[in-house]
Amino acid sequence: MIRSSITIPVPRDFSFWRTVYSHGWCSLPPFSIDKEHEVLVRPFSLCGGVQVRCAISCANSSLKIQAISRRPLSAEQRSQLRLQIRDCLRIGEDFSEFYAEARKHRRYRWIPKMRVGRLLRAPTVFEDVVKMMSTTNCSWSLTETIVRNLTTKLGVAVDASIFTFPSPGTLAGVTESFLRKEIRSGYRSPYLIELAENVAAGKLDLESWRTSTLPTEELYKTVLSVKGIGAYAAGNILKLLGRYDYLGLDSWVRKQFATLFRNGRKTRDTIIEKHYRPYGKWKGLLFWLEMTRHWYTTEVPF
DNA sequence: GCGTCCAGGTCTACC
DNA sequence: GGTAGACCTGGACGC
């Protein structure tokens, strides 16, 4: 195996570990984390069919990447790897406007101070959408089971312990019965196959969503048109596309809101919407950060 | 160990 | 447009 070292400079307002811990993705394969040493690990697929296992850490205003591959990486592959890692960690995204908005409100001044707001995402929109679909209507432990099965049973082995996320073509090539029995994705199985088939056939270009110039409302409708994706999933997929206009409510955040603002009393969605309406296009991100603020000061739940 | 109940989003049929 | 019921799994609970 060949080891390569790569360095990527990061902006001043970037916090590596708070980006890694921004939500549950870091604990879903093929991501994994070494909490003690603050290292994010995952494989990346590069041109020429090359798979590379990367251990990513941060020191002295730069990401340090230890990449392990079967063959030496070409200049093009190294460049591709840099781009993918920057994309996952949202390094190129400009948060100055968001931080300026947060500074206007006393209750949100901690956000720019803690340099939070970047939400970890997968190298591909396909992986993010499949994972989001796998979080719907089930416990987190079932989501972990589904995603672990998808990678170990349909991904490519990079080494003994790491598998890539399956490609749309691979997922499109399995039967609904396989997904139900082996992946444990239950009634979501036909939705996953339909999604993978449409992407593999070129009928649905998920990857263009990250650079889409559509107004957010239009993009939201496009995301919602995928079968198996409802309001919760679409709102949260949009956050991973850099659009923060929707809250993406699920039972956990509803409960969290009730605990923080309503003495634990059950709260209608319209009340939560009204609470965040003044924050316009940033409301989804401010909402998520407010609900998860305790993760940055106490032990995270994953 | 077994059976029952429930929580968790989305879809579809129906009003 | 709003709503009820079905979908499937795993965890909690009672026996």
Tab-separated table of N, CA and C in Angstrom, chain A residues 10-121:
chain	number	residue	atom	x	y	z
A	10	VAL	N	-7.300	25.944	5.481
A	10	VAL	CA	-8.716	26.197	5.800
A	10	VAL	C	-8.899	27.665	6.190
A	11	PRO	N	-10.114	28.209	5.988
A	11	PRO	CA	-10.349	29.612	6.358
A	11	PRO	C	-10.377	29.800	7.883
A	12	ARG	N	-10.258	31.035	8.324
A	12	ARG	CA	-10.208	31.340	9.765
A	12	ARG	C	-11.482	30.950	10.497
A	13	ASP	N	-12.620	31.064	9.790
A	13	ASP	CA	-13.886	30.780	10.473
A	13	ASP	C	-14.273	29.300	10.407
A	14	PHE	N	-13.312	28.451	10.072
A	14	PHE	CA	-13.585	27.014	9.951
A	14	PHE	C	-13.163	26.274	11.221
A	15	SER	N	-14.051	25.418	11.727
A	15	SER	CA	-13.692	24.552	12.857
A	15	SER	C	-13.858	23.111	12.404
A	16	PHE	N	-12.748	22.411	12.299
A	16	PHE	CA	-12.775	21.048	11.755
A	16	PHE	C	-13.678	20.123	12.570
A	17	TRP	N	-13.425	20.049	13.877
A	17	TRP	CA	-14.133	19.028	14.657
A	17	TRP	C	-15.605	19.366	14.836
A	18	ARG	N	-15.913	20.683	14.892
A	18	ARG	CA	-17.331	21.064	15.005
A	18	ARG	C	-18.057	20.830	13.686
A	19	THR	N	-17.350	20.860	12.573
A	19	THR	CA	-17.966	20.511	11.288
A	19	THR	C	-18.203	19.001	11.232
A	20	VAL	N	-17.214	18.231	11.676
A	20	VAL	CA	-17.361	16.774	11.690
A	20	VAL	C	-18.565	16.382	12.547
A	21	TYR	N	-18.707	17.038	13.699
A	21	TYR	CA	-19.766	16.707	14.651
A	21	TYR	C	-21.044	17.522	14.449
A	22	SER	N	-21.217	18.110	13.269
A	22	SER	CA	-22.368	18.983	13.046
A	22	SER	C	-23.688	18.225	13.012
A	23	HIS	N	-23.662	16.938	12.696
A	23	HIS	CA	-24.861	16.080	12.754
A	23	HIS	C	-24.398	14.636	12.671
A	24	GLY	N	-25.319	13.703	12.493
A	24	GLY	CA	-24.973	12.293	12.664
A	24	GLY	C	-24.171	11.626	11.560
A	25	TRP	N	-23.946	12.328	10.452
A	25	TRP	CA	-23.282	11.702	9.285
A	25	TRP	C	-21.916	11.104	9.628
A	26	CYS	N	-21.193	11.747	10.562
A	26	CYS	CA	-19.818	11.299	10.843
A	26	CYS	C	-19.778	9.884	11.410
A	27	SER	N	-20.922	9.430	11.960
A	27	SER	CA	-20.905	8.073	12.526
A	27	SER	C	-21.563	7.060	11.600
A	28	LEU	N	-21.968	7.508	10.402
A	28	LEU	CA	-22.549	6.574	9.439
A	28	LEU	C	-21.501	6.192	8.401
A	29	PRO	N	-21.285	4.883	8.169
A	29	PRO	CA	-20.321	4.479	7.158
A	29	PRO	C	-20.669	5.057	5.788
A	30	PRO	N	-19.681	5.309	4.928
A	30	PRO	CA	-18.276	4.973	5.153
A	30	PRO	C	-17.510	6.005	5.977
A	31	PHE	N	-18.189	6.994	6.581
A	31	PHE	CA	-17.491	7.861	7.524
A	31	PHE	C	-17.262	7.095	8.822
A	32	SER	N	-16.174	7.368	9.489
A	32	SER	CA	-16.005	6.927	10.870
A	32	SER	C	-15.090	7.936	11.546
A	33	ILE	N	-15.089	7.916	12.866
A	33	ILE	CA	-14.286	8.915	13.577
A	33	ILE	C	-13.442	8.283	14.666
A	34	ASP	N	-12.310	8.900	14.903
A	34	ASP	CA	-11.470	8.569	16.058
A	34	ASP	C	-11.610	9.762	16.994
A	35	LYS	N	-12.500	9.618	17.985
A	35	LYS	CA	-12.821	10.740	18.872
A	35	LYS	C	-11.597	11.229	19.634
A	36	GLU	N	-10.826	10.277	20.138
A	36	GLU	CA	-9.697	10.644	20.994
A	36	GLU	C	-8.694	11.532	20.259
A	37	HIS	N	-8.411	11.179	19.002
A	37	HIS	CA	-7.405	11.937	18.258
A	37	HIS	C	-8.018	12.939	17.282
A	38	GLU	N	-9.351	13.035	17.294
A	38	GLU	CA	-10.073	13.953	16.411
A	38	GLU	C	-9.682	13.761	14.949
A	39	VAL	N	-9.932	12.531	14.497
A	39	VAL	CA	-9.615	12.173	13.108
A	39	VAL	C	-10.887	11.662	12.435
A	40	LEU	N	-11.149	12.165	11.236
A	40	LEU	CA	-12.271	11.694	10.421
A	40	LEU	C	-11.714	10.756	9.356
A	41	VAL	N	-12.329	9.581	9.236
A	41	VAL	CA	-11.832	8.586	8.280
A	41	VAL	C	-12.931	8.241	7.280
A	42	ARG	N	-12.568	8.132	6.011
A	42	ARG	CA	-13.499	7.595	5.022
A	42	ARG	C	-12.761	7.331	3.707
A	43	PRO	N	-13.313	6.439	2.866
A	43	PRO	CA	-12.728	6.217	1.555
A	43	PRO	C	-13.261	7.230	0.544
A	44	PHE	N	-12.477	7.498	-0.477
A	44	PHE	CA	-12.921	8.359	-1.580
A	44	PHE	C	-12.671	7.616	-2.879
A	45	SER	N	-13.580	7.787	-3.827
A	45	SER	CA	-13.427	7.170	-5.150
A	45	SER	C	-12.869	8.213	-6.109
A	46	LEU	N	-11.778	7.860	-6.767
A	46	LEU	CA	-11.117	8.801	-7.671
A	46	LEU	C	-11.136	8.277	-9.096
A	47	CYS	N	-10.723	9.115	-10.042
A	47	CYS	CA	-10.720	8.711	-11.444
A	47	CYS	C	-9.794	7.502	-11.639
A	48	GLY	N	-10.083	6.732	-12.651
A	48	GLY	CA	-9.286	5.535	-12.920
A	48	GLY	C	-9.674	4.370	-12.031
A	49	GLY	N	-10.838	4.479	-11.369
A	49	GLY	CA	-11.305	3.388	-10.507
A	49	GLY	C	-10.493	3.212	-9.236
A	50	VAL	N	-9.772	4.254	-8.846
A	50	VAL	CA	-8.916	4.160	-7.650
A	50	VAL	C	-9.723	4.503	-6.401
A	51	GLN	N	-9.588	3.642	-5.390
A	51	GLN	CA	-10.195	3.915	-4.090
A	51	GLN	C	-9.076	4.261	-3.122
A	52	VAL	N	-9.314	5.283	-2.298
A	52	VAL	CA	-8.276	5.685	-1.361
A	52	VAL	C	-8.883	5.868	0.023
A	53	ARG	N	-8.192	5.341	1.030
A	53	ARG	CA	-8.656	5.485	2.415
A	53	ARG	C	-7.969	6.706	3.000
A	54	CYS	N	-8.771	7.635	3.538
A	54	CYS	CA	-8.186	8.871	4.064
A	54	CYS	C	-8.453	9.049	5.543
A	55	ALA	N	-7.431	9.457	6.260
A	55	ALA	CA	-7.572	9.865	7.659
A	55	ALA	C	-7.324	11.369	7.676
A	56	ILE	N	-8.346	12.125	8.084
A	56	ILE	CA	-8.288	13.591	7.993
A	56	ILE	C	-8.248	14.194	9.393
A	57	SER	N	-7.265	15.041	9.642
A	57	SER	CA	-7.195	15.751	10.925
A	57	SER	C	-6.894	17.217	10.617
A	58	CYS	N	-6.795	18.029	11.648
A	58	CYS	CA	-6.569	19.449	11.412
A	58	CYS	C	-5.578	20.008	12.426
A	59	ALA	N	-4.617	20.761	11.936
A	59	ALA	CA	-3.647	21.422	12.824
A	59	ALA	C	-3.053	22.613	12.095
A	60	ASN	N	-2.774	23.678	12.840
A	60	ASN	CA	-2.128	24.873	12.284
A	60	ASN	C	-2.834	25.407	11.036
A	61	SER	N	-4.134	25.569	11.139
A	61	SER	CA	-4.938	26.147	10.051
A	61	SER	C	-4.886	25.362	8.748
A	62	SER	N	-4.622	24.061	8.855
A	62	SER	CA	-4.629	23.224	7.645
A	62	SER	C	-5.171	21.838	7.965
A	63	LEU	N	-5.843	21.262	6.971
A	63	LEU	CA	-6.217	19.855	7.096
A	63	LEU	C	-5.014	19.007	6.735
A	64	LYS	N	-4.794	17.948	7.497
A	64	LYS	CA	-3.708	17.003	7.201
A	64	LYS	C	-4.366	15.693	6.784
A	65	ILE	N	-4.096	15.269	5.575
A	65	ILE	CA	-4.720	14.050	5.069
A	65	ILE	C	-3.668	12.980	4.841
A	66	GLN	N	-3.884	11.844	5.495
A	66	GLN	CA	-3.040	10.672	5.248
A	66	GLN	C	-3.849	9.741	4.353
A	67	ALA	N	-3.414	9.606	3.112
A	67	ALA	CA	-4.168	8.801	2.146
A	67	ALA	C	-3.428	7.491	1.873
A	68	ILE	N	-4.184	6.397	1.863
A	68	ILE	CA	-3.581	5.086	1.591
A	68	ILE	C	-4.273	4.484	0.369
A	69	SER	N	-3.468	4.129	-0.630
A	69	SER	CA	-4.030	3.555	-1.861
A	69	SER	C	-3.129	2.434	-2.355
A	70	ARG	N	-3.652	1.649	-3.281
A	70	ARG	CA	-2.858	0.516	-3.807
A	70	ARG	C	-1.748	0.991	-4.735
A	71	ARG	N	-2.044	2.105	-5.441
A	71	ARG	CA	-1.056	2.664	-6.374
A	71	ARG	C	-0.789	4.120	-6.019
A	72	PRO	N	0.366	4.651	-6.412
A	72	PRO	CA	0.632	6.076	-6.146
A	72	PRO	C	-0.434	6.936	-6.827
A	73	LEU	N	-0.808	8.029	-6.176
A	73	LEU	CA	-1.840	8.902	-6.741
A	73	LEU	C	-1.226	9.844	-7.772
A	74	SER	N	-1.911	10.005	-8.898
A	74	SER	CA	-1.460	10.955	-9.917
A	74	SER	C	-1.807	12.368	-9.452
A	75	ALA	N	-1.269	13.354	-10.140
A	75	ALA	CA	-1.564	14.754	-9.798
A	75	ALA	C	-3.060	15.011	-9.915
A	76	GLU	N	-3.673	14.413	-10.944
A	76	GLU	CA	-5.115	14.614	-11.143
A	76	GLU	C	-5.924	13.995	-9.990
A	77	GLN	N	-5.482	12.815	-9.575
A	77	GLN	CA	-6.196	12.147	-8.475
A	77	GLN	C	-6.043	12.913	-7.162
A	78	ARG	N	-4.840	13.465	-6.938
A	78	ARG	CA	-4.621	14.260	-5.713
A	78	ARG	C	-5.500	15.518	-5.734
A	79	SER	N	-5.593	16.112	-6.899
A	79	SER	CA	-6.411	17.314	-7.026
A	79	SER	C	-7.889	16.986	-6.797
A	80	GLN	N	-8.319	15.853	-7.358
A	80	GLN	CA	-9.703	15.395	-7.186
A	80	GLN	C	-10.010	15.121	-5.710
A	81	LEU	N	-9.061	14.516	-5.036
A	81	LEU	CA	-9.231	14.202	-3.615
A	81	LEU	C	-9.371	15.488	-2.792
A	82	ARG	N	-8.522	16.464	-3.094
A	82	ARG	CA	-8.610	17.763	-2.397
A	82	ARG	C	-10.006	18.370	-2.557
A	83	LEU	N	-10.488	18.354	-3.813
A	83	LEU	CA	-11.802	18.953	-4.096
A	83	LEU	C	-12.910	18.246	-3.324
A	84	GLN	N	-12.841	16.915	-3.299
A	84	GLN	CA	-13.897	16.151	-2.616
A	84	GLN	C	-13.886	16.415	-1.113
A	85	ILE	N	-12.706	16.482	-0.527
A	85	ILE	CA	-12.617	16.720	0.921
A	85	ILE	C	-13.088	18.136	1.260
A	86	ARG	N	-12.678	19.109	0.439
A	86	ARG	CA	-13.137	20.490	0.659
A	86	ARG	C	-14.667	20.571	0.572
A	87	ASP	N	-15.217	19.792	-0.376
A	87	ASP	CA	-16.657	19.781	-0.587
A	87	ASP	C	-17.395	19.162	0.606
A	88	CYS	N	-16.887	18.042	1.101
A	88	CYS	CA	-17.518	17.371	2.253
A	88	CYS	C	-17.521	18.279	3.476
A	89	LEU	N	-16.424	19.006	3.682
A	89	LEU	CA	-16.274	19.834	4.892
A	89	LEU	C	-16.730	21.275	4.672
A	90	ARG	N	-17.255	21.554	3.484
A	90	ARG	CA	-17.846	22.864	3.143
A	90	ARG	C	-16.835	23.995	3.267
A	91	ILE	N	-15.571	23.706	2.929
A	91	ILE	CA	-14.516	24.698	3.112
A	91	ILE	C	-14.675	25.888	2.175
A	92	GLY	N	-15.162	25.638	0.971
A	92	GLY	CA	-15.293	26.732	0.010
A	92	GLY	C	-16.547	27.583	0.199
A	93	GLU	N	-17.437	27.136	1.106
A	93	GLU	CA	-18.696	27.869	1.281
A	93	GLU	C	-18.461	29.126	2.129
A	94	ASP	N	-18.994	30.245	1.685
A	94	ASP	CA	-18.789	31.525	2.381
A	94	ASP	C	-19.850	31.700	3.475
A	95	PHE	N	-19.414	31.738	4.720
A	95	PHE	CA	-20.340	31.878	5.843
A	95	PHE	C	-20.344	33.291	6.429
A	96	SER	N	-19.663	34.243	5.751
A	96	SER	CA	-19.565	35.593	6.333
A	96	SER	C	-20.947	36.248	6.488
A	97	GLU	N	-21.821	36.064	5.501
A	97	GLU	CA	-23.160	36.663	5.584
A	97	GLU	C	-23.968	36.022	6.723
A	98	PHE	N	-23.821	34.711	6.836
A	98	PHE	CA	-24.536	34.002	7.911
A	98	PHE	C	-24.050	34.470	9.284
A	99	TYR	N	-22.749	34.589	9.441
A	99	TYR	CA	-22.202	35.028	10.734
A	99	TYR	C	-22.603	36.479	11.030
A	100	ALA	N	-22.673	37.301	9.986
A	100	ALA	CA	-23.105	38.695	10.185
A	100	ALA	C	-24.548	38.717	10.687
A	101	GLU	N	-25.386	37.852	10.122
A	101	GLU	CA	-26.777	37.755	10.562
A	101	GLU	C	-26.840	37.268	12.024
A	102	ALA	N	-26.043	36.255	12.346
A	102	ALA	CA	-26.048	35.704	13.714
A	102	ALA	C	-25.600	36.754	14.731
A	103	ARG	N	-24.626	37.580	14.354
A	103	ARG	CA	-24.110	38.610	15.280
A	103	ARG	C	-25.156	39.672	15.618
A	104	LYS	N	-26.168	39.819	14.729
A	104	LYS	CA	-27.210	40.823	14.969
A	104	LYS	C	-28.093	40.443	16.165
A	105	HIS	N	-28.082	39.156	16.528
A	105	HIS	CA	-28.991	38.677	17.577
A	105	HIS	C	-28.178	38.148	18.759
A	106	ARG	N	-28.455	38.737	19.926
A	106	ARG	CA	-27.693	38.367	21.119
A	106	ARG	C	-27.662	36.851	21.336
A	107	ARG	N	-28.816	36.206	21.116
A	107	ARG	CA	-28.915	34.764	21.419
A	107	ARG	C	-28.122	33.883	20.455
A	108	TYR	N	-27.662	34.508	19.322
A	108	TYR	CA	-26.913	33.705	18.342
A	108	TYR	C	-25.450	34.128	18.213
A	109	ARG	N	-25.001	35.000	19.111
A	109	ARG	CA	-23.606	35.475	18.969
A	109	ARG	C	-22.583	34.376	19.231
A	110	TRP	N	-23.009	33.336	19.928
A	110	TRP	CA	-22.096	32.215	20.184
A	110	TRP	C	-21.724	31.480	18.884
A	111	ILE	N	-22.591	31.605	17.862
A	111	ILE	CA	-22.383	30.824	16.621
A	111	ILE	C	-21.095	31.225	15.885
A	112	PRO	N	-20.921	32.517	15.553
A	112	PRO	CA	-19.641	32.870	14.916
A	112	PRO	C	-18.448	32.689	15.856
A	113	LYS	N	-18.682	32.900	17.155
A	113	LYS	CA	-17.572	32.717	18.103
A	113	LYS	C	-17.082	31.269	18.088
A	114	MET	N	-18.031	30.326	17.987
A	114	MET	CA	-17.651	28.906	18.002
A	114	MET	C	-17.349	28.370	16.609
A	115	ARG	N	-17.526	29.219	15.618
A	115	ARG	CA	-17.245	28.859	14.217
A	115	ARG	C	-18.031	27.607	13.791
A	116	VAL	N	-19.324	27.577	14.146
A	116	VAL	CA	-20.165	26.457	13.744
A	116	VAL	C	-21.097	26.890	12.602
A	117	GLY	N	-21.666	25.935	11.915
A	117	GLY	CA	-22.581	26.241	10.809
A	117	GLY	C	-22.330	25.360	9.593
A	118	ARG	N	-21.088	24.938	9.431
A	118	ARG	CA	-20.810	24.034	8.302
A	118	ARG	C	-21.329	22.642	8.661
A	119	LEU	N	-22.131	22.059	7.786
A	119	LEU	CA	-22.708	20.735	8.020
A	119	LEU	C	-22.000	19.716	7.123
A	120	LEU	N	-21.458	18.710	7.750
A	120	LEU	CA	-20.728	17.665	7.013
A	120	LEU	C	-21.628	17.019	5.959
A	121	ARG	N	-21.082	16.784	4.782
A	121	ARG	CA	-21.856	16.072	3.761
A	121	ARG	C	-20.976	15.049	3.053
